[in-house]
XYZ file of C-alpha atoms in Angstrom:
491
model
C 0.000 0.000 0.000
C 1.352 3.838 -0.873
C 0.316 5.878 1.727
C -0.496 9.631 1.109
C 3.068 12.075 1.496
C 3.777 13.608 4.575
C 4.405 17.305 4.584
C 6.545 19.671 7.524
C 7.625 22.288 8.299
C 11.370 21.591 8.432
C 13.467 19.096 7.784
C 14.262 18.469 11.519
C 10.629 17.795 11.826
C 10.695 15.108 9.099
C 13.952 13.001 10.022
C 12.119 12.636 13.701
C 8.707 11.423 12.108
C 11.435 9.005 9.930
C 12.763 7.618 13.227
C 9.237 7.340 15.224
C 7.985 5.363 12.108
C 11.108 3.015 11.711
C 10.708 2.082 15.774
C 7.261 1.656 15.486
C 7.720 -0.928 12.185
C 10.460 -2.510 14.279
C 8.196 -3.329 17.546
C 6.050 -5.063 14.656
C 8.863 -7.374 13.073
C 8.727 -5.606 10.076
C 11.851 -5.173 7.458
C 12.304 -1.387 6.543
C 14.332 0.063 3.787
C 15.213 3.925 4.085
C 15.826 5.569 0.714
C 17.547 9.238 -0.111
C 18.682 10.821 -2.579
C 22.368 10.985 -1.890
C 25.026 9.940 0.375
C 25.615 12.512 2.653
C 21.741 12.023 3.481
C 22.312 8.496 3.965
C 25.176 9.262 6.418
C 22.924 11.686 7.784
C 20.072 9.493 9.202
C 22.711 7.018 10.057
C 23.996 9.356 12.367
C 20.693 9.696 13.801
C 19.789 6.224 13.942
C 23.154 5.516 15.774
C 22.394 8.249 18.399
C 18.628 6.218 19.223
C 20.692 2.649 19.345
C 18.695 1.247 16.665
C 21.280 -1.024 14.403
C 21.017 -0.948 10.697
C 22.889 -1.331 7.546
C 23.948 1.401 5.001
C 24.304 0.388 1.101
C 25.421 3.160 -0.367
C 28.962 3.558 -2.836
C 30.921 3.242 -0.119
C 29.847 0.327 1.267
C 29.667 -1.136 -2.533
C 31.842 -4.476 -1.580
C 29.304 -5.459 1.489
C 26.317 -4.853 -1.223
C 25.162 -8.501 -2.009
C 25.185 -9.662 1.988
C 23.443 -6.418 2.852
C 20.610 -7.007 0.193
C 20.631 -10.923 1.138
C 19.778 -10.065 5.223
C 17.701 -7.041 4.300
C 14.203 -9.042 3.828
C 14.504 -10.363 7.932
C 12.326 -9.487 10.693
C 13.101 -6.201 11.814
C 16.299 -5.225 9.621
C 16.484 -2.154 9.086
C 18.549 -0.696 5.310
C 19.342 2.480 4.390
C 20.195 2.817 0.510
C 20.583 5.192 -1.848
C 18.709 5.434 -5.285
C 21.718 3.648 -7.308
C 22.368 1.217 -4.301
C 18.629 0.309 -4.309
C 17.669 0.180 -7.525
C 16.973 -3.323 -9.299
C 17.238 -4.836 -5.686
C 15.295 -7.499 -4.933
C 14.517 -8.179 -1.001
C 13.311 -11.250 0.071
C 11.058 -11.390 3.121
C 12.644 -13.649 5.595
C 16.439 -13.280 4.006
C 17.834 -15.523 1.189
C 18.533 -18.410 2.479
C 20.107 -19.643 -0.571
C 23.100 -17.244 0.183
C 23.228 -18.917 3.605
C 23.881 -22.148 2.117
C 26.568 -20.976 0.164
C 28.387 -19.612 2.754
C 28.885 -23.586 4.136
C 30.727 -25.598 2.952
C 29.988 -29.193 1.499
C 26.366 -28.633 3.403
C 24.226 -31.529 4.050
C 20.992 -32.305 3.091
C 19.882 -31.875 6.830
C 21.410 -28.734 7.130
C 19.852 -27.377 3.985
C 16.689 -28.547 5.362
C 17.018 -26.932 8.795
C 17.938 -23.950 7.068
C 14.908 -23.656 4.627
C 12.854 -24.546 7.667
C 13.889 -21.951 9.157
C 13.628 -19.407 6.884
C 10.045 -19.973 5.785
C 9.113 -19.340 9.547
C 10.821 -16.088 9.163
C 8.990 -15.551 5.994
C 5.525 -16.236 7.224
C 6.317 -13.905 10.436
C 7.123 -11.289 8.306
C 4.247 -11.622 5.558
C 1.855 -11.612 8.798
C 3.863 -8.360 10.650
C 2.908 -6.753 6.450
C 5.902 -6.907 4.509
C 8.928 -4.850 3.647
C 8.184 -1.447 4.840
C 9.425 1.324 2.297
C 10.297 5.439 3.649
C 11.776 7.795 0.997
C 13.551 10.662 2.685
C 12.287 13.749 0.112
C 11.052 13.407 -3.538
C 12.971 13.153 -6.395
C 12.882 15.609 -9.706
C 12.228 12.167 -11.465
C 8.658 10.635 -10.611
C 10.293 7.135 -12.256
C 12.971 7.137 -9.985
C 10.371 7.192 -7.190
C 8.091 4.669 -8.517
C 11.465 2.365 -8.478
C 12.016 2.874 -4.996
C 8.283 2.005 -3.841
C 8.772 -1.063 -5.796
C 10.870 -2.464 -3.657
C 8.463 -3.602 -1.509
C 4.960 -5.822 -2.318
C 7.083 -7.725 -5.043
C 5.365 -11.018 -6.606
C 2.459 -10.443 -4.348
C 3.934 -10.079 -1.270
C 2.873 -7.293 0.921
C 4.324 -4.318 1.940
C 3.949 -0.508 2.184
C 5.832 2.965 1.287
C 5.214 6.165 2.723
C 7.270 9.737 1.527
C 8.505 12.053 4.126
C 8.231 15.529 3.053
C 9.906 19.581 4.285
C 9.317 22.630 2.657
C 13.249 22.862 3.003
C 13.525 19.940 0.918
C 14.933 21.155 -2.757
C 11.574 20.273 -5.022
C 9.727 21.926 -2.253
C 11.793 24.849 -1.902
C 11.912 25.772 -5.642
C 8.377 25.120 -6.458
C 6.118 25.110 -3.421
C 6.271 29.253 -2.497
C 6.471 30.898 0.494
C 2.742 31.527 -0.055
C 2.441 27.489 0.938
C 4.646 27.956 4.063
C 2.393 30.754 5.285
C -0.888 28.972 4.258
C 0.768 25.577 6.474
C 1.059 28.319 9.533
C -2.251 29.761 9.406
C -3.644 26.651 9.852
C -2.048 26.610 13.106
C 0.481 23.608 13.063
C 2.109 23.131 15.652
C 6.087 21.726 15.448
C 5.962 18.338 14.408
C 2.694 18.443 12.911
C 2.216 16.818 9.142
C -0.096 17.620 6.341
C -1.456 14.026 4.484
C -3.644 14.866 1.627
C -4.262 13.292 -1.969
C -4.152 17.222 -3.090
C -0.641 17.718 -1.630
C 0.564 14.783 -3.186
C -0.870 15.698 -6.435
C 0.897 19.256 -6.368
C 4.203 17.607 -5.520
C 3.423 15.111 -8.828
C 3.000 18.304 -10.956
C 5.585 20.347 -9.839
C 7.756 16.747 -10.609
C 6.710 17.159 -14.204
C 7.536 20.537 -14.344
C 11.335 19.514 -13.776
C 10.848 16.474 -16.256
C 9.792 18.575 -18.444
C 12.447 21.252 -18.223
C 15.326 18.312 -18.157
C 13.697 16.712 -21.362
C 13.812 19.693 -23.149
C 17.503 20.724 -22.794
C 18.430 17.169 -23.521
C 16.630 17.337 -26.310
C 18.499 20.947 -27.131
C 21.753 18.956 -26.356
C 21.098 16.374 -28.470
C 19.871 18.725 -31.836
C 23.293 20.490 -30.919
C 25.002 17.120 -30.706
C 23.327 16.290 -34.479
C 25.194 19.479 -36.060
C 28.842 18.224 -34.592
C 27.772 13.990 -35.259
C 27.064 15.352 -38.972
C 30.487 16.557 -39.532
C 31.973 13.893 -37.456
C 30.677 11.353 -39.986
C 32.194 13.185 -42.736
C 35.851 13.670 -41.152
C 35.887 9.922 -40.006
C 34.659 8.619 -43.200
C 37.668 10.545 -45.098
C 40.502 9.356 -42.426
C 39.045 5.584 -42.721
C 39.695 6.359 -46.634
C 43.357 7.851 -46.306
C 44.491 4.946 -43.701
C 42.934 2.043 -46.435
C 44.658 3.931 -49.169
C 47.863 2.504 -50.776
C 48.432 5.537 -52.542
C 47.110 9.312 -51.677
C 48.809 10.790 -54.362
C 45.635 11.240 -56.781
C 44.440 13.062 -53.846
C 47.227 15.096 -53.057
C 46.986 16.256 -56.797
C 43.522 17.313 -56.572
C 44.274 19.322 -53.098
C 47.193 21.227 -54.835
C 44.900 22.043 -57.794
C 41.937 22.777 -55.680
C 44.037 25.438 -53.571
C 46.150 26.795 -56.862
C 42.468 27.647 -58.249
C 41.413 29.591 -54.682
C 45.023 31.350 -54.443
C 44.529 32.410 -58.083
C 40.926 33.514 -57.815
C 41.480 35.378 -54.411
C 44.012 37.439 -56.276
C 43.386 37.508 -59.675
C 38.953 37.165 -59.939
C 38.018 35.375 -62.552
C 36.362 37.298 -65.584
C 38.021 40.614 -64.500
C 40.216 43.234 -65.856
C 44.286 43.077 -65.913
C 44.250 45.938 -63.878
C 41.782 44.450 -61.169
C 45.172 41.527 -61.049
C 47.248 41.611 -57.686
C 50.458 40.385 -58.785
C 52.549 40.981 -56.476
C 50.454 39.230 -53.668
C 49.782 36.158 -56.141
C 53.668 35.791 -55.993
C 53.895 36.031 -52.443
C 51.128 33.198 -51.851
C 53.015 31.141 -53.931
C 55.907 31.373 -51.991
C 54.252 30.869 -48.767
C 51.715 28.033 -49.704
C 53.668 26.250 -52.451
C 57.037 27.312 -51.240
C 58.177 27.979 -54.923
C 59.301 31.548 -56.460
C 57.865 32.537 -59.590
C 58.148 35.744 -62.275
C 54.770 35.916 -62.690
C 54.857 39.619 -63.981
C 57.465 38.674 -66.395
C 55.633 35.783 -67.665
C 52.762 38.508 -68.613
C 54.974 41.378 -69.501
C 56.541 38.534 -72.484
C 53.068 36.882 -72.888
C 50.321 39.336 -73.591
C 48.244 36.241 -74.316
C 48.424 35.146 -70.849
C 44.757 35.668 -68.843
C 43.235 33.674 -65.617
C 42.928 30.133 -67.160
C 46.081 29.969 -68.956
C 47.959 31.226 -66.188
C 46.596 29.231 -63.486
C 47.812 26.086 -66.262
C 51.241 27.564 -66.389
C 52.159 27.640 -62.953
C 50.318 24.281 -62.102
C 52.728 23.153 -64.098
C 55.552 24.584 -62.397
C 54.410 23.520 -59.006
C 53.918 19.729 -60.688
C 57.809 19.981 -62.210
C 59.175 20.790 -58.811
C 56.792 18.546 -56.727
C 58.334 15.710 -59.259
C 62.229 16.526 -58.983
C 61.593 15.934 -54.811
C 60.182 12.555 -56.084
C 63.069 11.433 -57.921
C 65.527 12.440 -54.947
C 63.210 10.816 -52.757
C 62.011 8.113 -54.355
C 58.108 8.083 -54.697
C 57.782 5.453 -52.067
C 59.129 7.081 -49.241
C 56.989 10.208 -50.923
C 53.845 8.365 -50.507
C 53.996 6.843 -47.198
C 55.386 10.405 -46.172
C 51.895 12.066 -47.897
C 49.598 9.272 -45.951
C 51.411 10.931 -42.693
C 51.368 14.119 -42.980
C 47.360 14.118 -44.181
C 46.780 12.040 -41.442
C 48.675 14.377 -38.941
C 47.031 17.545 -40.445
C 43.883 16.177 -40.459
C 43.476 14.973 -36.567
C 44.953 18.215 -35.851
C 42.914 20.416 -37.274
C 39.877 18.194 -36.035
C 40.774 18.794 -32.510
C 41.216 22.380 -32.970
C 37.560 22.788 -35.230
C 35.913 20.685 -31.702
C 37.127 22.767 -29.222
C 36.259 26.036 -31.269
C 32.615 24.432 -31.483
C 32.367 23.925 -27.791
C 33.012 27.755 -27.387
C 30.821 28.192 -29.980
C 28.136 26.516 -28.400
C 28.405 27.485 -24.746
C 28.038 31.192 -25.818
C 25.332 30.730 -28.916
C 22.678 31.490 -26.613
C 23.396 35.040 -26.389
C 21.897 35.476 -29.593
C 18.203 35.294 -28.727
C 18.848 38.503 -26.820
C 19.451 39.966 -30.754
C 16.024 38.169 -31.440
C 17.529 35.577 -33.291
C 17.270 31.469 -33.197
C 20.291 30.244 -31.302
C 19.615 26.416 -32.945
C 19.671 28.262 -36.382
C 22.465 30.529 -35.462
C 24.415 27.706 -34.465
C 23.817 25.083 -37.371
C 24.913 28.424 -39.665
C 27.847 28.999 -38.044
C 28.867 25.464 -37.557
C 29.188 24.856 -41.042
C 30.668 27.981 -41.956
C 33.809 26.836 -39.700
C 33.383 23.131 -41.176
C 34.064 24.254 -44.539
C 37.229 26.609 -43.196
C 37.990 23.555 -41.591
C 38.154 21.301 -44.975
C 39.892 24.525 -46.534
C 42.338 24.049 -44.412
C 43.230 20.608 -44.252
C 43.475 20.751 -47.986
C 46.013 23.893 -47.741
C 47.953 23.104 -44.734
C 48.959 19.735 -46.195
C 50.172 21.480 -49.246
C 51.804 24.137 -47.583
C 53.645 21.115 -45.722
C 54.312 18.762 -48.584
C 55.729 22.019 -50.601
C 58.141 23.292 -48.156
C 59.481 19.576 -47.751
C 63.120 19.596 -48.990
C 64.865 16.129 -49.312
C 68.426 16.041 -48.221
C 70.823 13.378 -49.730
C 74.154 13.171 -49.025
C 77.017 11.614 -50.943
C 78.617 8.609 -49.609
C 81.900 9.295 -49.132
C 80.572 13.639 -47.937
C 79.011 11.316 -45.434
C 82.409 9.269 -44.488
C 84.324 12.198 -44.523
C 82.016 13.637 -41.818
C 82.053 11.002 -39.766
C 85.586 10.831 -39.334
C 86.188 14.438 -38.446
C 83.194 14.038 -35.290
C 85.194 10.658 -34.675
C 88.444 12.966 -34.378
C 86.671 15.777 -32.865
C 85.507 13.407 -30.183
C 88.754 11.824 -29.322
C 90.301 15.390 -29.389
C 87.840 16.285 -26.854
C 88.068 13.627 -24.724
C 91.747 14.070 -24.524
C 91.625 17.543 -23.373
C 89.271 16.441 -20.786
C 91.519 13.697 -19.333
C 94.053 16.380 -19.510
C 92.258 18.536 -17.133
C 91.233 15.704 -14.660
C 94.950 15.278 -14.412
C 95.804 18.808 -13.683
C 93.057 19.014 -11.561
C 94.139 15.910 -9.236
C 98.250 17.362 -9.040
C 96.807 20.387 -7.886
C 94.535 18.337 -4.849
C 97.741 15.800 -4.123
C 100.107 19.108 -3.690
C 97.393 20.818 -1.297
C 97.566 17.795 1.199
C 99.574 17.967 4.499
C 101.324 14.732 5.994
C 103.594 12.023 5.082
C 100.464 9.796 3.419
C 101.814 8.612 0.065
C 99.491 9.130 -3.017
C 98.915 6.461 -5.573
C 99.627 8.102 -9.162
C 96.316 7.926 -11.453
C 97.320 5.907 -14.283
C 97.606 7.687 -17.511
C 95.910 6.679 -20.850
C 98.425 6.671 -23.751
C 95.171 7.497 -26.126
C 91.751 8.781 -25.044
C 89.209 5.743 -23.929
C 86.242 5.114 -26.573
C 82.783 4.797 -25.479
C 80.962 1.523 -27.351
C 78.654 3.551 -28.580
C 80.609 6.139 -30.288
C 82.069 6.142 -34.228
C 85.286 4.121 -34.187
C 88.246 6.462 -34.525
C 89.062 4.409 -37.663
C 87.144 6.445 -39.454
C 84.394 2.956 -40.833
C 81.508 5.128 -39.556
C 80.349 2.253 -37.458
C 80.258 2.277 -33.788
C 83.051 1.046 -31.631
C 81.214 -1.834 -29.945
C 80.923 -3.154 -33.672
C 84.311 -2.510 -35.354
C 87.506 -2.426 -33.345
C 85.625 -2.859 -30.075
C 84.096 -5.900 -31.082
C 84.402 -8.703 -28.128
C 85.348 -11.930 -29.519
């Protein structure tokens, strides 16, 4: 049975009604289970409960590891469980105890023991189905009317009987925010009294509505968050489906090609528009582009001073062409091999880059969109419009920024024997070094061995007729191979 709410004044008020109604369940045999909202209540009427000498058990998070043998006593005659919503949820509390769990805890039980035990328990059952069943109190409503119906379901499972009763203050948070001060004053003029309790169907109604009211309200900014959520999934779809293409790709380089043409065509067009007048043409900022995106110097007002034939297609052709010559000539130092697996990583490294950056400025973007209903406009619109304006900057600048990279690339070869030669001078450099640093040391120790007093005789430091070679350093023969595997070699 769900007995009508319970309203006071303050909360003091309601925790002593909580404790007159668990003693008075107890002196009947009956199992109680105390629910709140959070821990710190939990803790709260433990304290209480401790103070009055009545024993009990608290399953909340921090008790998570006693859980199971809580639940599995919580169903005998006058037990008494205090739990919180995610400690008592999907609990299931037999009247009487489990008495499966108390065979388990024998070992290699008997038949007769198993017996005895079962016999037991079903007297313990019966006395509690006759004292009415698991007993239910809820410390203060929740914003969520499903998370209460959970709770009073924990009692009067498969038939059995039990009760549940909701112990209300007009300090408690739902009661605060929606019941007014109006309510408080109306409670007074009736003349209660301190601990005094209003139980009425209309009282629990109003608490019901004012629930919705916050259901409401949370379902509709989830549902803002998730129409927000759409915008960013929509361009996450697109991103991820082009990195699952580059990392299954063999070869990027048909798309690198179409990147370098696509930004050519928007360097070209920013500075020289298409279908517009020589003297409309910038140049002098074309040629600086080009040697900032494509890393590449061209005479671009010489080509049209000696080409008068020369306009916006042509030209664009011209230094495509260019940009292709010297893209190939790092190829053949390269090899295009190495050139393609070093394409794959760089797009792949420009792209999850820029990603990050593009979801972090859409987080901004979102926490301060709503500022735009005060200019009387849509913030869901205003976002969406926004959004994709910095999606397509963002493909825009994947698209350039690998280019810019893959331009500015220079590949550095070195002749064998320029390589040799090199390693033998930091082989003789070394050795040089170290010999001016054993040099020192030795110094260094004449000077201590003259500053001593006494007759003490000093063992000489033995001297190194050439400097000592680490194993890991290039042989002083001059091979270019490290000590440990050329003259150093053990064995």
């Amino acid at each position: 049975k769900d007995f009508n709410d319970l309203v006071y004044l303050t909360q003091e008020e309601k925790y002593q009604a909580i404790i007159a109604d668990i003693k008075d369940c107890q002196a009947q045999g009956r199992p109680i289970l105390v629910g709140t909202a959070t821990i710190e209540t939990s803790e709260y009427v433990s304290l209480l409960l401790n103070k009055e000498g009545i024993e009990h058990k608290v399953l909340n998070a921090k008790f998570h590891d006693k859980e199971a043998e809580i639940i599995a006593q919580a169903g005998r005659p006058g037990a008494l469980t205090i739990a919180t919503n995610m400690a008592g949820r999907g609990t299931d509390i037999l009247l009487g105890g489990n008495w499966e769990v108390e065979v388990a805890a024998l070992e290699n039980p008997t038949d007769e023991q198993i017996a005895q035990i079962k016999a037991e328990w079903q007297k313990r059952h019966q006395q509690v189905i006759e004292a009415g069943g698991l007993h239910v109190i809820a410390s203060e409503r929740h914003e969520s009317r499903r998370i209460d119906n959970q709770l009073r379901g924990r009692a009067g499972r498969q038939g059995d009987p039990g009760s549940s009763r909701f112990y209300l203050s007009l300090e408690d948070n739902l009661m605060r925010i929606f019941a007014s001060d109006r309510v408080k004053n109306f409670m007074k003029a009736l003349g209660m009294q301190s601990g005094e309790a209003i139980e009425h169907r209309m009282v629990t109604n109003a608490i019901e509505k004012a629930q919705r009211k916050v259901e409401g309200r949370n379902f509709d900014m989830r549902k803002q968050l998730l129409e927000f959520d759409d915008v960013a999934n929509e361009q996450r779809k697109v991103i991820y489906h082009m990195r699952n293409s580059l990392l299954a790709a063999d070869n990027v380089g048909d798309t690198i090609a179409e990147f370098r043409e696509e930004v050519l065509t928007a360097a070209v067009n920013n500075h020289i528009p298409p279908q517009s007048m020589p003297e409309q043409w910038d140049v002098a900022g074309l040629e600086s582009t080009l040697q900032s995106d494509f890393g590449i110097q061209l005479p671009i007002q010489q080509w049209l001073d000696e080409d008068h034939k020369l306009y916006e297609e042509t030209l664009r052709e011209r230094i495509l062409a260019e940009l292709l010559a010297a893209y190939n000539e790092k190829e053949t130092q390269a090899s295009a091999e190495a050139l393609r697996t070093f394409e794959k990583q760089i797009l792949l490294r420009v792209l999850d880059d820029l990603w990050k950056d593009h979801l972090s400025t859409m987080d901004h973007l979102r926490h301060g969109i709503h500022l735009r209903g005060y200019a009387q406009k849509n913030p869901k619109q205003e976002y969406k419009r926004e959004s994709f304006a910095l999606f397509q900057e963002l493909l825009e600048s994947i698209k350039r920024d690998a280019i810019r990279v893959l331009s500015h690339v220079q590949v550095r070869r070195e002749d064998p024997a320029e390589e040799e030669a090199r390693l033998r001078r930091e082989a003789e450099a070394m050795a040089e070094r170290m010999q001016f640093q054993h040099a020192d040391a030795s110094a260094l120790a004449a000077e201590e061995n003259e500053g001593e007093e006494g007759d003490v005789a000093v063992a000489a430091a033995p001297v190194r007729a050439e400097p000592k070679v680490g194993r890991n350093e290039p042989c002083p023969c001059g091979s270019g191979k490290k000590y440990k595997h050329c003259h150093g070699q053990i064995g």
